[in-house]
PDB file of C-alpha atoms in Angstrom:
ATOM      1  CA  ALA A 110      50.154  27.181  30.836  1.00 71.00           C
ATOM      2  CA  SER A 111      48.399  29.870  28.790  1.00 80.00           C
ATOM      3  CA  LEU A 112      45.070  28.066  29.299  1.00 76.00           C
ATOM      4  CA  GLY A 113      45.285  28.424  33.052  1.00 77.00           C
ATOM      5  CA  GLY A 114      43.528  26.093  35.441  1.00 75.00           C
ATOM      6  CA  SER A 115      43.939  22.366  35.611  1.00 72.00           C
ATOM      7  CA  HIS A 116      43.966  20.433  32.354  1.00 76.00           C
ATOM      8  CA  SER A 117      45.731  17.532  30.680  1.00 80.00           C
ATOM      9  CA  ALA A 118      45.676  15.431  27.532  1.00 86.00           C
ATOM     10  CA  ILE A 119      44.917  11.734  27.990  1.00 90.00           C
ATOM     11  CA  GLY A 120      44.877   9.306  25.090  1.00 92.00           C
ATOM     12  CA  PHE A 121      42.099   6.721  24.794  1.00 94.00           C
ATOM     13  CA  ASP A 122      40.185   4.628  22.239  1.00 95.00           C
ATOM     14  CA  LEU A 123      36.534   5.599  21.706  1.00 93.00           C
ATOM     15  CA  ASP A 124      35.956   2.111  20.265  1.00 93.00           C
ATOM     16  CA  ASP A 125      37.011   0.412  23.521  1.00 96.00           C
ATOM     17  CA  GLU A 126      34.793   0.586  26.611  1.00 96.00           C
ATOM     18  CA  ALA A 127      37.660  -0.310  28.968  1.00 97.00           C
ATOM     19  CA  SER A 128      39.773   2.468  27.455  1.00 97.00           C
ATOM     20  CA  ILE A 129      36.989   5.009  28.013  1.00 97.00           C
ATOM     21  CA  GLU A 130      36.512   3.866  31.608  1.00 97.00           C
ATOM     22  CA  ALA A 131      40.293   4.119  32.156  1.00 97.00           C
ATOM     23  CA  LEU A 132      40.192   7.666  30.735  1.00 96.00           C
ATOM     24  CA  PHE A 133      37.645   8.781  33.321  1.00 97.00           C
ATOM     25  CA  ALA A 134      39.519   7.006  36.116  1.00 97.00           C
ATOM     26  CA  ALA A 135      42.598   9.005  35.072  1.00 96.00           C
ATOM     27  CA  VAL A 136      40.553  12.222  34.970  1.00 94.00           C
ATOM     28  CA  ASP A 137      39.312  11.486  38.463  1.00 95.00           C
ATOM     29  CA  ARG A 138      42.828  10.780  39.781  1.00 94.00           C
ATOM     30  CA  ARG A 139      44.372  13.856  38.144  1.00 91.00           C
ATOM     31  CA  HIS A 140      41.554  16.353  38.610  1.00 90.00           C
ATOM     32  CA  GLY A 141      39.364  14.980  41.387  1.00 91.00           C
ATOM     33  CA  GLY A 142      36.270  14.606  39.220  1.00 93.00           C
ATOM     34  CA  CYS A 143      34.667  15.837  36.036  1.00 92.00           C
ATOM     35  CA  ASP A 144      32.683  19.039  35.478  1.00 92.00           C
ATOM     36  CA  ILE A 145      32.130  18.949  31.714  1.00 93.00           C
ATOM     37  CA  LEU A 146      32.216  16.479  28.844  1.00 95.00           C
ATOM     38  CA  VAL A 147      32.164  17.629  25.232  1.00 95.00           C
ATOM     39  CA  ASN A 148      31.553  14.666  22.930  1.00 92.00           C
ATOM     40  CA  ASN A 149      33.112  15.905  19.705  1.00 91.00           C
ATOM     41  CA  ALA A 150      34.972  12.839  18.456  1.00 90.00           C
ATOM     42  CA  GLY A 151      33.698  10.562  15.762  1.00 90.00           C
ATOM     43  CA  ILE A 152      34.367   8.950  12.425  1.00 92.00           C
ATOM     44  CA  TYR A 153      32.799   8.776   8.999  1.00 88.00           C
ATOM     45  CA  PRO A 154      34.235   6.395   6.430  1.00 83.00           C
ATOM     46  CA  LYS A 155      35.489   7.962   3.207  1.00 85.00           C
ATOM     47  CA  TYR A 156      32.896   6.234   1.059  1.00 84.00           C
ATOM     48  CA  PRO A 157      29.660   7.411  -0.527  1.00 89.00           C
ATOM     49  CA  ILE A 158      26.656   6.074   1.394  1.00 89.00           C
ATOM     50  CA  ASP A 159      25.740   3.731  -1.465  1.00 93.00           C
ATOM     51  CA  GLU A 160      29.178   2.082  -1.220  1.00 92.00           C
ATOM     52  CA  LEU A 161      29.264   1.831   2.574  1.00 91.00           C
ATOM     53  CA  ALA A 162      29.429  -1.773   3.811  1.00 92.00           C
ATOM     54  CA  GLY A 163      27.467  -2.950   6.823  1.00 93.00           C
ATOM     55  CA  VAL A 164      30.650  -3.562   8.805  1.00 93.00           C
ATOM     56  CA  GLN A 165      31.733   0.054   8.186  1.00 92.00           C
ATOM     57  CA  TRP A 166      28.313   1.309   9.315  1.00 92.00           C
ATOM     58  CA  GLU A 167      28.515  -0.799  12.465  1.00 94.00           C
ATOM     59  CA  GLU A 168      31.991   0.523  13.287  1.00 93.00           C
ATOM     60  CA  MET A 169      30.789   4.095  12.821  1.00 92.00           C
ATOM     61  CA  GLN A 170      27.773   3.507  15.098  1.00 94.00           C
ATOM     62  CA  ARG A 171      29.905   1.753  17.720  1.00 95.00           C
ATOM     63  CA  ILE A 172      32.312   4.687  17.902  1.00 94.00           C
ATOM     64  CA  ASN A 173      29.954   7.610  17.296  1.00 94.00           C
ATOM     65  CA  VAL A 174      27.001   6.382  19.367  1.00 95.00           C
ATOM     66  CA  TRP A 175      28.109   3.625  21.750  1.00 96.00           C
ATOM     67  CA  GLY A 176      31.453   5.270  22.534  1.00 96.00           C
ATOM     68  CA  CYS A 177      29.755   8.589  23.287  1.00 96.00           C
ATOM     69  CA  PHE A 178      27.202   6.818  25.493  1.00 97.00           C
ATOM     70  CA  VAL A 179      29.964   5.090  27.492  1.00 97.00           C
ATOM     71  CA  ALA A 180      31.742   8.438  27.906  1.00 97.00           C
ATOM     72  CA  MET A 181      28.515  10.151  29.037  1.00 97.00           C
ATOM     73  CA  ARG A 182      27.818   7.382  31.544  1.00 97.00           C
ATOM     74  CA  ALA A 183      31.328   7.551  33.012  1.00 97.00           C
ATOM     75  CA  ALA A 184      31.300  11.355  33.150  1.00 97.00           C
ATOM     76  CA  ALA A 185      27.833  11.423  34.736  1.00 97.00           C
ATOM     77  CA  ARG A 186      28.996   9.073  37.490  1.00 96.00           C
ATOM     78  CA  LEU A 187      31.853  11.420  38.363  1.00 96.00           C
ATOM     79  CA  MET A 188      29.602  14.481  38.126  1.00 96.00           C
ATOM     80  CA  ARG A 189      26.965  12.933  40.386  1.00 94.00           C
ATOM     81  CA  ARG A 190      29.599  11.847  42.906  1.00 92.00           C
ATOM     82  CA  GLY A 191      31.041  15.373  42.953  1.00 82.00           C
ATOM     83  CA  GLY A 192      27.692  16.744  44.114  1.00 87.00           C
ATOM     84  CA  ASN A 193      27.840  19.861  41.935  1.00 85.00           C
ATOM     85  CA  GLY A 194      26.376  18.423  38.762  1.00 86.00           C
ATOM     86  CA  GLY A 195      28.066  19.133  35.482  1.00 92.00           C
ATOM     87  CA  ARG A 196      27.456  19.599  31.784  1.00 95.00           C
ATOM     88  CA  ILE A 197      27.482  17.168  28.875  1.00 96.00           C
ATOM     89  CA  VAL A 198      27.534  18.577  25.358  1.00 96.00           C
ATOM     90  CA  ASN A 199      26.898  16.240  22.432  1.00 91.00           C
TER      91      ASN A 199
END
């Protein structure tokens, strides 16, 4: 309540495209669109780079790059549909 305005917390999995799409569908239902996306989630395995396995690197890229792309795409669709634009911060 102290934040004012319309806001909510919605859980999702940044490693799951369907989960990200469901997140933005929920945002649209609850708030009637999307005005801003701040991509600030990500992972980094707790290993030195010289000990990082390829599978760990791929997981990190899938979440940190692909997941953010899917979120940007979904947010941009809502922003475009709203007709007022919006902002995406990476």
